[in-house]
XYZ file of C-alpha atoms in Angstrom:
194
model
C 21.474 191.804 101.954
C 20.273 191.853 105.349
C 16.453 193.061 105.272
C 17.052 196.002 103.317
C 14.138 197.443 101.438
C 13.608 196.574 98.160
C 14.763 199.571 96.321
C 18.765 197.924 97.357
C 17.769 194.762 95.974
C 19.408 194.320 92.462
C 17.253 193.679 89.355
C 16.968 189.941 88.280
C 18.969 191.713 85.048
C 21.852 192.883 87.221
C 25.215 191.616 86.527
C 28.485 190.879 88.384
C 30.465 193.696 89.030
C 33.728 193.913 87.000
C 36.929 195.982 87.848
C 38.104 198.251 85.488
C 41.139 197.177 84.207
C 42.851 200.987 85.001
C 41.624 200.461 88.832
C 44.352 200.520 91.422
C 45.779 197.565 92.705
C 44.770 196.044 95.274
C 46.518 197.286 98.247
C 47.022 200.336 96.877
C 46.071 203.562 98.936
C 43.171 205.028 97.133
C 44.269 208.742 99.185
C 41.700 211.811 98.966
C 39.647 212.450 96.139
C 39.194 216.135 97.104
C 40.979 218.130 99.838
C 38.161 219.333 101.461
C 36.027 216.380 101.506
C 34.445 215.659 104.799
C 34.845 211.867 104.698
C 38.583 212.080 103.093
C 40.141 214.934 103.088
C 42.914 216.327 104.731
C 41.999 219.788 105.014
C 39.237 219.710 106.847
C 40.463 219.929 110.150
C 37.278 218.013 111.965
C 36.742 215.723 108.927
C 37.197 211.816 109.489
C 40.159 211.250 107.437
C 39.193 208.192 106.040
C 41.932 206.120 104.014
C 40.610 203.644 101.699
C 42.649 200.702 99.954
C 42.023 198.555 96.948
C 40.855 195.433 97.539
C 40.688 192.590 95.573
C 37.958 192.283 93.072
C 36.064 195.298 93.756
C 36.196 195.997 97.436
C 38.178 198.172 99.510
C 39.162 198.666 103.311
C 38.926 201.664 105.184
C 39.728 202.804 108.453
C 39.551 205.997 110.492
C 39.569 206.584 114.395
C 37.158 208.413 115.706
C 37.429 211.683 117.145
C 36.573 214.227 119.997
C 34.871 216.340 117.646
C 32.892 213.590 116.087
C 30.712 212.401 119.076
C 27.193 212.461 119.649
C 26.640 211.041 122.903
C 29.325 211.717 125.581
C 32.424 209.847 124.861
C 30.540 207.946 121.492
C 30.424 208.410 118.054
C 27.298 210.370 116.456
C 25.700 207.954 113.940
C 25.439 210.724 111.537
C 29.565 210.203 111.270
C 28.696 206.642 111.290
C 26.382 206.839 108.341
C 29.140 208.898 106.376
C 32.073 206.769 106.667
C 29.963 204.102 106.077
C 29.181 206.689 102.558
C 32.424 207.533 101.885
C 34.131 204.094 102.016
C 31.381 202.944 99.857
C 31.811 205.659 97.297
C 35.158 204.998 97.109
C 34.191 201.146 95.701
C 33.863 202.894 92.398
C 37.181 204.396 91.525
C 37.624 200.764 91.112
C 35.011 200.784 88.688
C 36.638 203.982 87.030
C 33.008 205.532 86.693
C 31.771 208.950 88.464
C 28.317 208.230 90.922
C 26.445 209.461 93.339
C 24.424 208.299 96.352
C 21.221 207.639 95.521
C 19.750 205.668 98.974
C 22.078 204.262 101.549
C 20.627 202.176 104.522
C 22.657 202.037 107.875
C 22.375 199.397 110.547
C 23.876 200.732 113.757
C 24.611 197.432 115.811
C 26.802 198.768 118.888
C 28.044 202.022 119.988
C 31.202 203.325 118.366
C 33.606 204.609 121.127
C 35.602 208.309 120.403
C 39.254 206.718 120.645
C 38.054 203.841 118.165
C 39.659 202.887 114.587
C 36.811 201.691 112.606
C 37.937 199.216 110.428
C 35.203 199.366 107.263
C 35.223 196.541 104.162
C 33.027 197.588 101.627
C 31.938 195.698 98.089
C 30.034 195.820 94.881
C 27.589 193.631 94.332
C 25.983 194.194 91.581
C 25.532 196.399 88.376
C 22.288 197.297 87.041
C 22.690 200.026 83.825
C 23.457 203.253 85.885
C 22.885 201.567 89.464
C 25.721 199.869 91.646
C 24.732 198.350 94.298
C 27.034 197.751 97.447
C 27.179 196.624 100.780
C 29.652 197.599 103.707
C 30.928 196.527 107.371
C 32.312 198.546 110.325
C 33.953 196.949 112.955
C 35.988 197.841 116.165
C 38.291 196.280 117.657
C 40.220 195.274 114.053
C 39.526 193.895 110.881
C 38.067 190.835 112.074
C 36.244 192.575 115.503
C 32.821 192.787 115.895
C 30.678 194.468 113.584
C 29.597 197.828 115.102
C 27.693 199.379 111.996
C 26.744 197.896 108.786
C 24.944 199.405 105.374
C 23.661 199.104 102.134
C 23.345 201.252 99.063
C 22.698 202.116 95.683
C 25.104 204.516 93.989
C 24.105 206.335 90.256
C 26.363 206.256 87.757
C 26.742 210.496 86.387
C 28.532 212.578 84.092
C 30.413 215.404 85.576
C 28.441 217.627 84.272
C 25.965 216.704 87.602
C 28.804 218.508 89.226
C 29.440 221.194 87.028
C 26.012 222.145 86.876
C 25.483 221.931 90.613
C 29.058 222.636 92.935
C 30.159 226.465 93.521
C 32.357 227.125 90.757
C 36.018 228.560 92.280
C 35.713 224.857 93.377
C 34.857 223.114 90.168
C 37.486 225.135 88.517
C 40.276 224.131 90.784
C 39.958 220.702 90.928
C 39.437 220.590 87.372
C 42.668 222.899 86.999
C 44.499 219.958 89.448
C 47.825 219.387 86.798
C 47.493 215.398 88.767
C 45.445 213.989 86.630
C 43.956 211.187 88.480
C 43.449 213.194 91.388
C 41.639 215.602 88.950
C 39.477 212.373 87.772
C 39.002 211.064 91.581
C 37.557 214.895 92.577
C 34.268 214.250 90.940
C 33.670 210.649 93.055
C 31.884 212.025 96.021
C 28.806 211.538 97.685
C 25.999 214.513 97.438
């Protein structure tokens, strides 16, 4: 961890990460785990997009280019769209886990401004398991996979039942993803980040 405050640092009890044996390969597109998801899905019309792949272990890639509609600055990325594909590739580490969680802190670096025009390349792992905490770090670089790093983050994710969504989303939308006949796309729905 780089400096992060010591609510990300794993418990001396905290054990190595292991992927579920159900995950997909690595490689593997993870795709949308709900339509109108900000960070992945394809229906939002100024939403980022964001594919994720499996990884090996458990760590994925992610990449999504940077829009008009997502700037801050003139002609540069807001870090608020930063911070959430930094989010949503990090939730997506734990559909390779096969277990439903939430955000509970995430802590962003921002090391260089993010261009509109740009395809941020993100790389994102679990570190470590702690009970109901996972704890995971992530990269975003420009440029490609191996350009330099332009945000950075780290963050603890709570392992849930779905009844935290249940009890808490608008129902019309709880029912129709739970309706979905695709039944890992019905399972992915509930991965998101509150």
């Amino acid at each position: 961890m780089r400096g992060t405050s010591a609510a990300l640092e794993p418990p001396a009890d905290a054990v190595k990460p292991v992927r579920h044996p159900d995950a997909p390969a690595p490689g593997e597109l993870l795709g949308a785990h709900y339509g109108e998801c900000f960070g992945c899905g394809g229906e939002q019309p100024h939403g980022l997009h964001l594919q994720a792949r499996a990884g090996d272990g458990v760590s994925i890639t992610a990449e999504f280019t940077v829009q008009p509609a997502h700037q801050g600055a003139p002609g540069l990325a807001h870090g608020g769209v930063l911070a959430t594909a930094l989010d949503e590739t990090l939730g997506s580490l734990n559909w390779l886990l096969r277990t439903i969680a939430v955000t509970g802190r995430l802590e962003t670096d921002f090391v260089r401004p993010v261009p509109v025009g740009t395809v941020l390349n993100l790389e994102a792992e679990v570190t470590a398991v702690a009970g109901r905490k996972i704890y995971s770090t992530a990269t975003g670089r420009i440029g490609g996979p191996e350009g330099p790093v332009a945000v950075r983050a780290d963050a603890l994710f709570i392992e849930v039942k779905v009844d935290h969504f249940i009890d808490n989303g608008r129902p019309e939308e709880i029912r129709a993803a739970m309706n979905d006949p695709d039944q890992a796309r019905r399972a992915r729905a509930f991965e998101v980040n509150p």
